[in-house]
Amino acid sequence: GQNIDQPTEMTATEGAIVQINCTYQTSGFNGLFWYQQHAGEAPTFLSYNVLDGLEEKGRFSSFLSRSKGYSYLLLKELQMKDSASYLCAVMDSNYQLIWGAGTKLIIKP
Amino acid sequence: DGGITQSPKYLFRKEGQNVTLSCEQNLNHDAMYWYRQDPGQGLRLIYYSQIVNDFQKGDIAEGYSVSREKKESFPLTVTSAQKNPTAFYLCASSMGRENSPLHFGNGTRLTVT
C-alpha cells in the first residue's frame, strides 16, 4: 500500500527553527508538495520538490531525498502565525496525490 | 480577485436527506477536485474532473455524486447512501499539470444527525 508518515504534533518556540519530517512509500514518484492549513481553513500551497535537494522560499525551505523517500519542511524565525497544520502530499506514478495526516505545529511565546 | 468559493461554510442535515455542496472557481482552471478531511487522516479524494462534462471517481466515491456542466462549477451531492457523511469537505482546483499546486476553497463542514 501507499503510505505517508508525518509526526502528529510538534511544539516550538517563537523565533526558533523547526523541522517537520515526511517519509513516504508510494508506487512511483512525481513530486512532493507541502501545504499549510490553519484550523478550519483551506490548505495553502507552500512548496513543491521533484528533484533532490533544498528549495528555499523566504523563511520556509523544503528538502527532498528520493532515494530515502524523505522530505522535510524547515521553518525559520518562527512566528505565532505559523501555528498551523502542515500537510505533506506525494504525487504517485498515476499522478494521484497521496496525503499525509498532517503535523500540527504549536508555537509558544 | 481569483479564487475558489465553497458554500455554505456550515451545513446541518438529518439522516436520510441528500445535500449538495457548492464549489465555484474563477481561476480558469481545468481540473477540479473534492476531498474529505477527517481528524487524524490525510485528505481523501472523492471525485475529480479534468474537463467539462467528464469526471472520475476517487478513492471514496461511494455515496457521493458530482456534475461538471460548467468549467467554473463542480457541485458535490452527499446522498443518503453515504454511511458516515459528517466531515469537513474541501473543493480544490488546479491547472491540471503534474506540478500544478491545488488551490483550495475554505471548506464546508457538514454535520448529519
PDB file of C-alpha atoms in Angstrom:
ATOM      1  CA  GLY A   1       0.000   0.000   0.000  1.00  0.00           C
ATOM      2  CA  GLN A   2       0.912   3.643  -0.225  1.00  0.00           C
ATOM      3  CA  ASN A   3       1.862   5.491   2.919  1.00  0.00           C
ATOM      4  CA  ILE A   4       2.906   8.956   4.038  1.00  0.00           C
ATOM      5  CA  ASP A   5       4.192   9.403   7.595  1.00  0.00           C
ATOM      6  CA  GLN A   6       4.450  12.674   9.469  1.00  0.00           C
ATOM      7  CA  PRO A   7       4.625  13.395  13.210  1.00  0.00           C
ATOM      8  CA  THR A   8       1.183  14.127  14.599  1.00  0.00           C
ATOM      9  CA  GLU A   9       2.169  17.170  16.623  1.00  0.00           C
ATOM     10  CA  MET A  10       5.221  19.310  17.308  1.00  0.00           C
ATOM     11  CA  THR A  11       5.858  22.232  19.630  1.00  0.00           C
ATOM     12  CA  ALA A  12       8.390  25.001  19.096  1.00  0.00           C
ATOM     13  CA  THR A  13       9.226  28.419  20.480  1.00  0.00           C
ATOM     14  CA  GLU A  14       8.668  31.753  18.775  1.00  0.00           C
ATOM     15  CA  GLY A  15      11.837  32.852  16.981  1.00  0.00           C
ATOM     16  CA  ALA A  16      13.277  29.337  16.827  1.00  0.00           C
ATOM     17  CA  ILE A  17      13.678  26.859  13.952  1.00  0.00           C
ATOM     18  CA  VAL A  18      11.619  23.698  13.465  1.00  0.00           C
ATOM     19  CA  GLN A  19      11.953  20.805  11.037  1.00  0.00           C
ATOM     20  CA  ILE A  20       8.875  18.775  10.078  1.00  0.00           C
ATOM     21  CA  ASN A  21       9.703  15.405   8.547  1.00  0.00           C
ATOM     22  CA  CYS A  22       7.759  13.413   5.985  1.00  0.00           C
ATOM     23  CA  THR A  23       8.595   9.882   4.865  1.00  0.00           C
ATOM     24  CA  TYR A  24       6.772   8.183   2.044  1.00  0.00           C
ATOM     25  CA  GLN A  25       6.304   4.827   0.378  1.00  0.00           C
ATOM     26  CA  THR A  26       4.395   5.202  -2.858  1.00  0.00           C
ATOM     27  CA  SER A  27       4.045   3.464  -6.178  1.00  0.00           C
ATOM     28  CA  GLY A  28       6.230   5.816  -8.166  1.00  0.00           C
ATOM     29  CA  PHE A  29       7.061   9.436  -7.531  1.00  0.00           C
ATOM     30  CA  ASN A  30       6.172  12.555  -9.486  1.00  0.00           C
ATOM     31  CA  GLY A  31       6.751  15.244  -6.924  1.00  0.00           C
ATOM     32  CA  LEU A  32       6.121  16.191  -3.311  1.00  0.00           C
ATOM     33  CA  PHE A  33       4.051  19.106  -2.052  1.00  0.00           C
ATOM     34  CA  TRP A  34       3.858  20.865   1.297  1.00  0.00           C
ATOM     35  CA  TYR A  35       0.744  22.775   2.339  1.00  0.00           C
ATOM     36  CA  GLN A  36      -0.100  24.871   5.385  1.00  0.00           C
ATOM     37  CA  GLN A  37      -3.568  24.668   6.905  1.00  0.00           C
ATOM     38  CA  HIS A  38      -4.844  26.866   9.705  1.00  0.00           C
ATOM     39  CA  ALA A  39      -7.649  25.328  11.755  1.00  0.00           C
ATOM     40  CA  GLY A  40     -10.951  25.353   9.887  1.00  0.00           C
ATOM     41  CA  GLU A  41      -9.429  26.953   6.817  1.00  0.00           C
ATOM     42  CA  ALA A  42      -8.229  25.983   3.361  1.00  0.00           C
ATOM     43  CA  PRO A  43      -4.807  24.390   2.876  1.00  0.00           C
ATOM     44  CA  THR A  44      -2.444  26.787   1.094  1.00  0.00           C
ATOM     45  CA  PHE A  45       0.471  25.745  -1.090  1.00  0.00           C
ATOM     46  CA  LEU A  46       3.962  26.183   0.369  1.00  0.00           C
ATOM     47  CA  SER A  47       6.406  24.242  -1.808  1.00  0.00           C
ATOM     48  CA  TYR A  48       6.968  21.636  -4.491  1.00  0.00           C
ATOM     49  CA  ASN A  49      10.005  19.348  -4.817  1.00  0.00           C
ATOM     50  CA  VAL A  50      10.615  16.899  -7.630  1.00  0.00           C
ATOM     51  CA  LEU A  51      14.424  16.793  -7.666  1.00  0.00           C
ATOM     52  CA  ASP A  52      16.722  16.023  -4.740  1.00  0.00           C
ATOM     53  CA  GLY A  53      17.912  18.970  -2.746  1.00  0.00           C
ATOM     54  CA  LEU A  54      16.803  22.033  -0.899  1.00  0.00           C
ATOM     55  CA  GLU A  55      14.296  24.621  -2.141  1.00  0.00           C
ATOM     56  CA  GLU A  56      14.331  27.864  -0.198  1.00  0.00           C
ATOM     57  CA  LYS A  57      11.471  30.320  -0.117  1.00  0.00           C
ATOM     58  CA  GLY A  58      11.870  33.044   2.471  1.00  0.00           C
ATOM     59  CA  ARG A  59      11.567  31.648   5.997  1.00  0.00           C
ATOM     60  CA  PHE A  60      10.445  28.269   4.648  1.00  0.00           C
ATOM     61  CA  SER A  61      12.650  25.645   2.981  1.00  0.00           C
ATOM     62  CA  SER A  62      11.818  22.165   1.760  1.00  0.00           C
ATOM     63  CA  PHE A  63      14.239  19.295   1.221  1.00  0.00           C
ATOM     64  CA  LEU A  64      13.819  16.089  -0.754  1.00  0.00           C
ATOM     65  CA  SER A  65      15.763  12.818  -0.931  1.00  0.00           C
ATOM     66  CA  ARG A  66      14.084  10.490  -3.406  1.00  0.00           C
ATOM     67  CA  SER A  67      16.422   7.582  -2.632  1.00  0.00           C
ATOM     68  CA  LYS A  68      15.420   7.732   1.032  1.00  0.00           C
ATOM     69  CA  GLY A  69      11.746   8.513   0.444  1.00  0.00           C
ATOM     70  CA  TYR A  70      12.163  11.504   2.724  1.00  0.00           C
ATOM     71  CA  SER A  71      11.375  15.183   2.822  1.00  0.00           C
ATOM     72  CA  TYR A  72      11.386  17.872   5.446  1.00  0.00           C
ATOM     73  CA  LEU A  73       9.951  21.344   5.783  1.00  0.00           C
ATOM     74  CA  LEU A  74      12.167  23.779   7.663  1.00  0.00           C
ATOM     75  CA  LEU A  75      10.608  26.857   9.218  1.00  0.00           C
ATOM     76  CA  LYS A  76      12.949  29.575  10.484  1.00  0.00           C
ATOM     77  CA  GLU A  77      12.341  32.589  12.730  1.00  0.00           C
ATOM     78  CA  LEU A  78       9.069  31.115  13.888  1.00  0.00           C
ATOM     79  CA  GLN A  79       6.143  33.455  14.349  1.00  0.00           C
ATOM     80  CA  MET A  80       2.916  32.858  16.246  1.00  0.00           C
ATOM     81  CA  LYS A  81       1.024  32.886  12.932  1.00  0.00           C
ATOM     82  CA  ASP A  82       2.987  29.769  11.888  1.00  0.00           C
ATOM     83  CA  SER A  83       0.836  27.758  14.309  1.00  0.00           C
ATOM     84  CA  ALA A  84      -0.999  25.509  11.865  1.00  0.00           C
ATOM     85  CA  SER A  85      -1.054  22.017  10.427  1.00  0.00           C
ATOM     86  CA  TYR A  86       1.482  21.178   7.746  1.00  0.00           C
ATOM     87  CA  LEU A  87       0.433  18.632   5.148  1.00  0.00           C
ATOM     88  CA  CYS A  88       2.819  16.550   3.053  1.00  0.00           C
ATOM     89  CA  ALA A  89       1.487  15.093  -0.213  1.00  0.00           C
ATOM     90  CA  VAL A  90       3.220  12.887  -2.797  1.00  0.00           C
ATOM     91  CA  MET A  91       2.176  12.506  -6.420  1.00  0.00           C
ATOM     92  CA  ASP A  92       2.423   8.845  -7.405  1.00  0.00           C
ATOM     93  CA  SER A  93       3.081   7.224 -10.778  1.00  0.00           C
ATOM     94  CA  ASN A  94      -0.590   7.723 -11.769  1.00  0.00           C
ATOM     95  CA  TYR A  95      -0.328  11.441 -10.937  1.00  0.00           C
ATOM     96  CA  GLN A  96      -2.641  10.957  -7.957  1.00  0.00           C
ATOM     97  CA  LEU A  97      -1.867  12.826  -4.743  1.00  0.00           C
ATOM     98  CA  ILE A  98      -1.351  10.746  -1.608  1.00  0.00           C
ATOM     99  CA  TRP A  99      -1.728  12.823   1.548  1.00  0.00           C
ATOM    100  CA  GLY A 100      -0.177  12.519   4.970  1.00  0.00           C
ATOM    101  CA  ALA A 101      -2.395  13.125   8.011  1.00  0.00           C
ATOM    102  CA  GLY A 102      -0.597  16.396   8.719  1.00  0.00           C
ATOM    103  CA  THR A 103       1.591  17.725  11.511  1.00  0.00           C
ATOM    104  CA  LYS A 104       0.040  20.164  13.951  1.00  0.00           C
ATOM    105  CA  LEU A 105       2.649  22.755  14.872  1.00  0.00           C
ATOM    106  CA  ILE A 106       2.164  24.655  18.122  1.00  0.00           C
ATOM    107  CA  ILE A 107       4.227  27.806  18.629  1.00  0.00           C
ATOM    108  CA  LYS A 108       4.778  29.007  22.189  1.00  0.00           C
ATOM    109  CA  PRO A 109       5.880  32.528  23.111  1.00  0.00           C
TER     110      PRO A 109
ATOM    111  CA  ASP B   1      -9.536  38.532  -7.118  1.00  0.00           C
ATOM    112  CA  GLY B   2      -9.451  34.984  -8.453  1.00  0.00           C
ATOM    113  CA  GLY B   3     -10.303  32.219  -6.107  1.00  0.00           C
ATOM    114  CA  ILE B   4     -12.391  29.228  -5.247  1.00  0.00           C
ATOM    115  CA  THR B   5     -15.574  29.596  -3.231  1.00  0.00           C
ATOM    116  CA  GLN B   6     -17.382  26.948  -1.268  1.00  0.00           C
ATOM    117  CA  SER B   7     -20.757  27.442   0.287  1.00  0.00           C
ATOM    118  CA  PRO B   8     -22.135  27.184   2.822  1.00  0.00           C
ATOM    119  CA  LYS B   9     -19.385  27.094   5.463  1.00  0.00           C
ATOM    120  CA  TYR B  10     -21.537  25.044   7.859  1.00  0.00           C
ATOM    121  CA  LEU B  11     -24.349  22.697   6.901  1.00  0.00           C
ATOM    122  CA  PHE B  12     -26.629  20.617   9.067  1.00  0.00           C
ATOM    123  CA  ARG B  13     -28.836  17.836   7.768  1.00  0.00           C
ATOM    124  CA  LYS B  14     -30.951  14.998   9.077  1.00  0.00           C
ATOM    125  CA  GLU B  15     -30.015  11.440   8.257  1.00  0.00           C
ATOM    126  CA  GLY B  16     -31.657  10.223   5.070  1.00  0.00           C
ATOM    127  CA  GLN B  17     -31.541  13.572   3.305  1.00  0.00           C
ATOM    128  CA  ASN B  18     -29.404  14.338   0.283  1.00  0.00           C
ATOM    129  CA  VAL B  19     -27.399  17.541   0.433  1.00  0.00           C
ATOM    130  CA  THR B  20     -25.465  19.463  -2.231  1.00  0.00           C
ATOM    131  CA  LEU B  21     -22.264  21.379  -1.527  1.00  0.00           C
ATOM    132  CA  SER B  22     -21.390  24.206  -3.871  1.00  0.00           C
ATOM    133  CA  CYS B  23     -17.953  24.890  -5.367  1.00  0.00           C
ATOM    134  CA  GLU B  24     -17.215  27.710  -7.807  1.00  0.00           C
ATOM    135  CA  GLN B  25     -13.854  28.884  -9.167  1.00  0.00           C
ATOM    136  CA  ASN B  26     -12.893  31.859 -11.310  1.00  0.00           C
ATOM    137  CA  LEU B  27      -9.264  30.839 -11.805  1.00  0.00           C
ATOM    138  CA  ASN B  28      -9.967  29.383 -15.249  1.00  0.00           C
ATOM    139  CA  HIS B  29      -8.655  26.037 -14.026  1.00  0.00           C
ATOM    140  CA  ASP B  30      -9.450  22.913 -15.991  1.00  0.00           C
ATOM    141  CA  ALA B  31      -9.220  20.445 -13.118  1.00  0.00           C
ATOM    142  CA  MET B  32     -11.417  20.371 -10.014  1.00  0.00           C
ATOM    143  CA  TYR B  33     -11.445  18.028  -7.040  1.00  0.00           C
ATOM    144  CA  TRP B  34     -13.466  17.123  -3.983  1.00  0.00           C
ATOM    145  CA  TYR B  35     -11.728  15.909  -0.847  1.00  0.00           C
ATOM    146  CA  ARG B  36     -12.940  14.816   2.522  1.00  0.00           C
ATOM    147  CA  GLN B  37     -10.907  15.620   5.643  1.00  0.00           C
ATOM    148  CA  ASP B  38     -11.398  13.669   8.872  1.00  0.00           C
ATOM    149  CA  PRO B  39      -9.402  14.081  12.101  1.00  0.00           C
ATOM    150  CA  GLY B  40      -6.156  12.116  12.125  1.00  0.00           C
ATOM    151  CA  GLN B  41      -6.369  11.187   8.458  1.00  0.00           C
ATOM    152  CA  GLY B  42      -4.934  12.545   5.247  1.00  0.00           C
ATOM    153  CA  LEU B  43      -7.187  14.141   2.676  1.00  0.00           C
ATOM    154  CA  ARG B  44      -9.156  11.535   0.762  1.00  0.00           C
ATOM    155  CA  LEU B  45     -10.215  12.083  -2.830  1.00  0.00           C
ATOM    156  CA  ILE B  46     -13.931  11.705  -3.538  1.00  0.00           C
ATOM    157  CA  TYR B  47     -14.243  12.770  -7.182  1.00  0.00           C
ATOM    158  CA  TYR B  48     -12.242  14.762  -9.668  1.00  0.00           C
ATOM    159  CA  SER B  49     -12.826  16.314 -13.058  1.00  0.00           C
ATOM    160  CA  GLN B  50     -10.191  17.273 -15.597  1.00  0.00           C
ATOM    161  CA  ILE B  51     -12.550  18.729 -18.172  1.00  0.00           C
ATOM    162  CA  VAL B  52     -16.146  19.891 -18.515  1.00  0.00           C
ATOM    163  CA  ASN B  53     -18.733  17.094 -18.760  1.00  0.00           C
ATOM    164  CA  ASP B  54     -16.272  14.481 -17.530  1.00  0.00           C
ATOM    165  CA  PHE B  55     -15.374  13.285 -14.040  1.00  0.00           C
ATOM    166  CA  GLN B  56     -13.792  10.268 -12.362  1.00  0.00           C
ATOM    167  CA  LYS B  57     -14.274   8.510  -9.063  1.00  0.00           C
ATOM    168  CA  GLY B  58     -11.651   8.939  -6.426  1.00  0.00           C
ATOM    169  CA  ASP B  59     -10.816   6.604  -3.570  1.00  0.00           C
ATOM    170  CA  ILE B  60     -14.063   7.065  -1.624  1.00  0.00           C
ATOM    171  CA  ALA B  61     -16.763   7.880  -4.200  1.00  0.00           C
ATOM    172  CA  GLU B  62     -19.473   5.616  -2.771  1.00  0.00           C
ATOM    173  CA  GLY B  63     -22.445   7.605  -1.540  1.00  0.00           C
ATOM    174  CA  TYR B  64     -21.427  10.764  -3.409  1.00  0.00           C
ATOM    175  CA  SER B  65     -22.223  12.210  -6.828  1.00  0.00           C
ATOM    176  CA  VAL B  66     -20.944  15.187  -8.834  1.00  0.00           C
ATOM    177  CA  SER B  67     -21.567  17.078 -12.040  1.00  0.00           C
ATOM    178  CA  ARG B  68     -19.358  19.297 -14.189  1.00  0.00           C
ATOM    179  CA  GLU B  69     -21.659  21.151 -16.553  1.00  0.00           C
ATOM    180  CA  LYS B  70     -19.607  24.339 -16.459  1.00  0.00           C
ATOM    181  CA  LYS B  71     -15.861  24.885 -16.134  1.00  0.00           C
ATOM    182  CA  GLU B  72     -16.396  27.108 -13.098  1.00  0.00           C
ATOM    183  CA  SER B  73     -18.652  24.829 -11.111  1.00  0.00           C
ATOM    184  CA  PHE B  74     -18.265  21.372  -9.534  1.00  0.00           C
ATOM    185  CA  PRO B  75     -21.064  20.675  -7.024  1.00  0.00           C
ATOM    186  CA  LEU B  76     -20.938  17.631  -4.763  1.00  0.00           C
ATOM    187  CA  THR B  77     -24.053  15.802  -3.602  1.00  0.00           C
ATOM    188  CA  VAL B  78     -23.805  13.756  -0.447  1.00  0.00           C
ATOM    189  CA  THR B  79     -26.527  11.131  -0.703  1.00  0.00           C
ATOM    190  CA  SER B  80     -28.297   9.182   1.990  1.00  0.00           C
ATOM    191  CA  ALA B  81     -26.220   6.169   0.912  1.00  0.00           C
ATOM    192  CA  GLN B  82     -23.067   7.682   2.407  1.00  0.00           C
ATOM    193  CA  LYS B  83     -22.581   5.860   5.713  1.00  0.00           C
ATOM    194  CA  ASN B  84     -20.557   8.494   7.564  1.00  0.00           C
ATOM    195  CA  PRO B  85     -21.251  11.847   5.922  1.00  0.00           C
ATOM    196  CA  THR B  86     -20.267  14.101   8.825  1.00  0.00           C
ATOM    197  CA  ALA B  87     -16.910  15.597   7.801  1.00  0.00           C
ATOM    198  CA  PHE B  88     -15.069  18.645   6.516  1.00  0.00           C
ATOM    199  CA  TYR B  89     -15.315  18.822   2.716  1.00  0.00           C
ATOM    200  CA  LEU B  90     -12.728  20.635   0.644  1.00  0.00           C
ATOM    201  CA  CYS B  91     -13.026  21.589  -3.003  1.00  0.00           C
ATOM    202  CA  ALA B  92      -9.877  22.345  -4.997  1.00  0.00           C
ATOM    203  CA  SER B  93      -8.852  23.313  -8.499  1.00  0.00           C
ATOM    204  CA  SER B  94      -5.626  23.263 -10.471  1.00  0.00           C
ATOM    205  CA  MET B  95      -4.277  23.910 -13.947  1.00  0.00           C
ATOM    206  CA  GLY B  96      -4.124  20.138 -14.353  1.00  0.00           C
ATOM    207  CA  ARG B  97      -0.385  19.740 -14.900  1.00  0.00           C
ATOM    208  CA  GLU B  98       1.541  17.399 -12.619  1.00  0.00           C
ATOM    209  CA  ASN B  99       3.459  20.172 -10.882  1.00  0.00           C
ATOM    210  CA  SER B 100       0.445  22.449 -10.543  1.00  0.00           C
ATOM    211  CA  PRO B 101      -0.452  23.092  -6.920  1.00  0.00           C
ATOM    212  CA  LEU B 102      -4.018  22.755  -5.765  1.00  0.00           C
ATOM    213  CA  HIS B 103      -5.974  25.856  -4.826  1.00  0.00           C
ATOM    214  CA  PHE B 104      -8.488  25.051  -2.114  1.00  0.00           C
ATOM    215  CA  GLY B 105     -11.764  26.576  -1.071  1.00  0.00           C
ATOM    216  CA  ASN B 106     -12.395  27.316   2.605  1.00  0.00           C
ATOM    217  CA  GLY B 107     -14.347  24.138   3.069  1.00  0.00           C
ATOM    218  CA  THR B 108     -17.831  23.127   4.145  1.00  0.00           C
ATOM    219  CA  ARG B 109     -18.331  21.428   7.483  1.00  0.00           C
ATOM    220  CA  LEU B 110     -21.257  19.037   7.130  1.00  0.00           C
ATOM    221  CA  THR B 111     -22.970  17.610  10.181  1.00  0.00           C
ATOM    222  CA  VAL B 112     -25.583  14.893   9.750  1.00  0.00           C
ATOM    223  CA  THR B 113     -27.635  13.818  12.739  1.00  0.00           C
TER     224      THR B 113
END
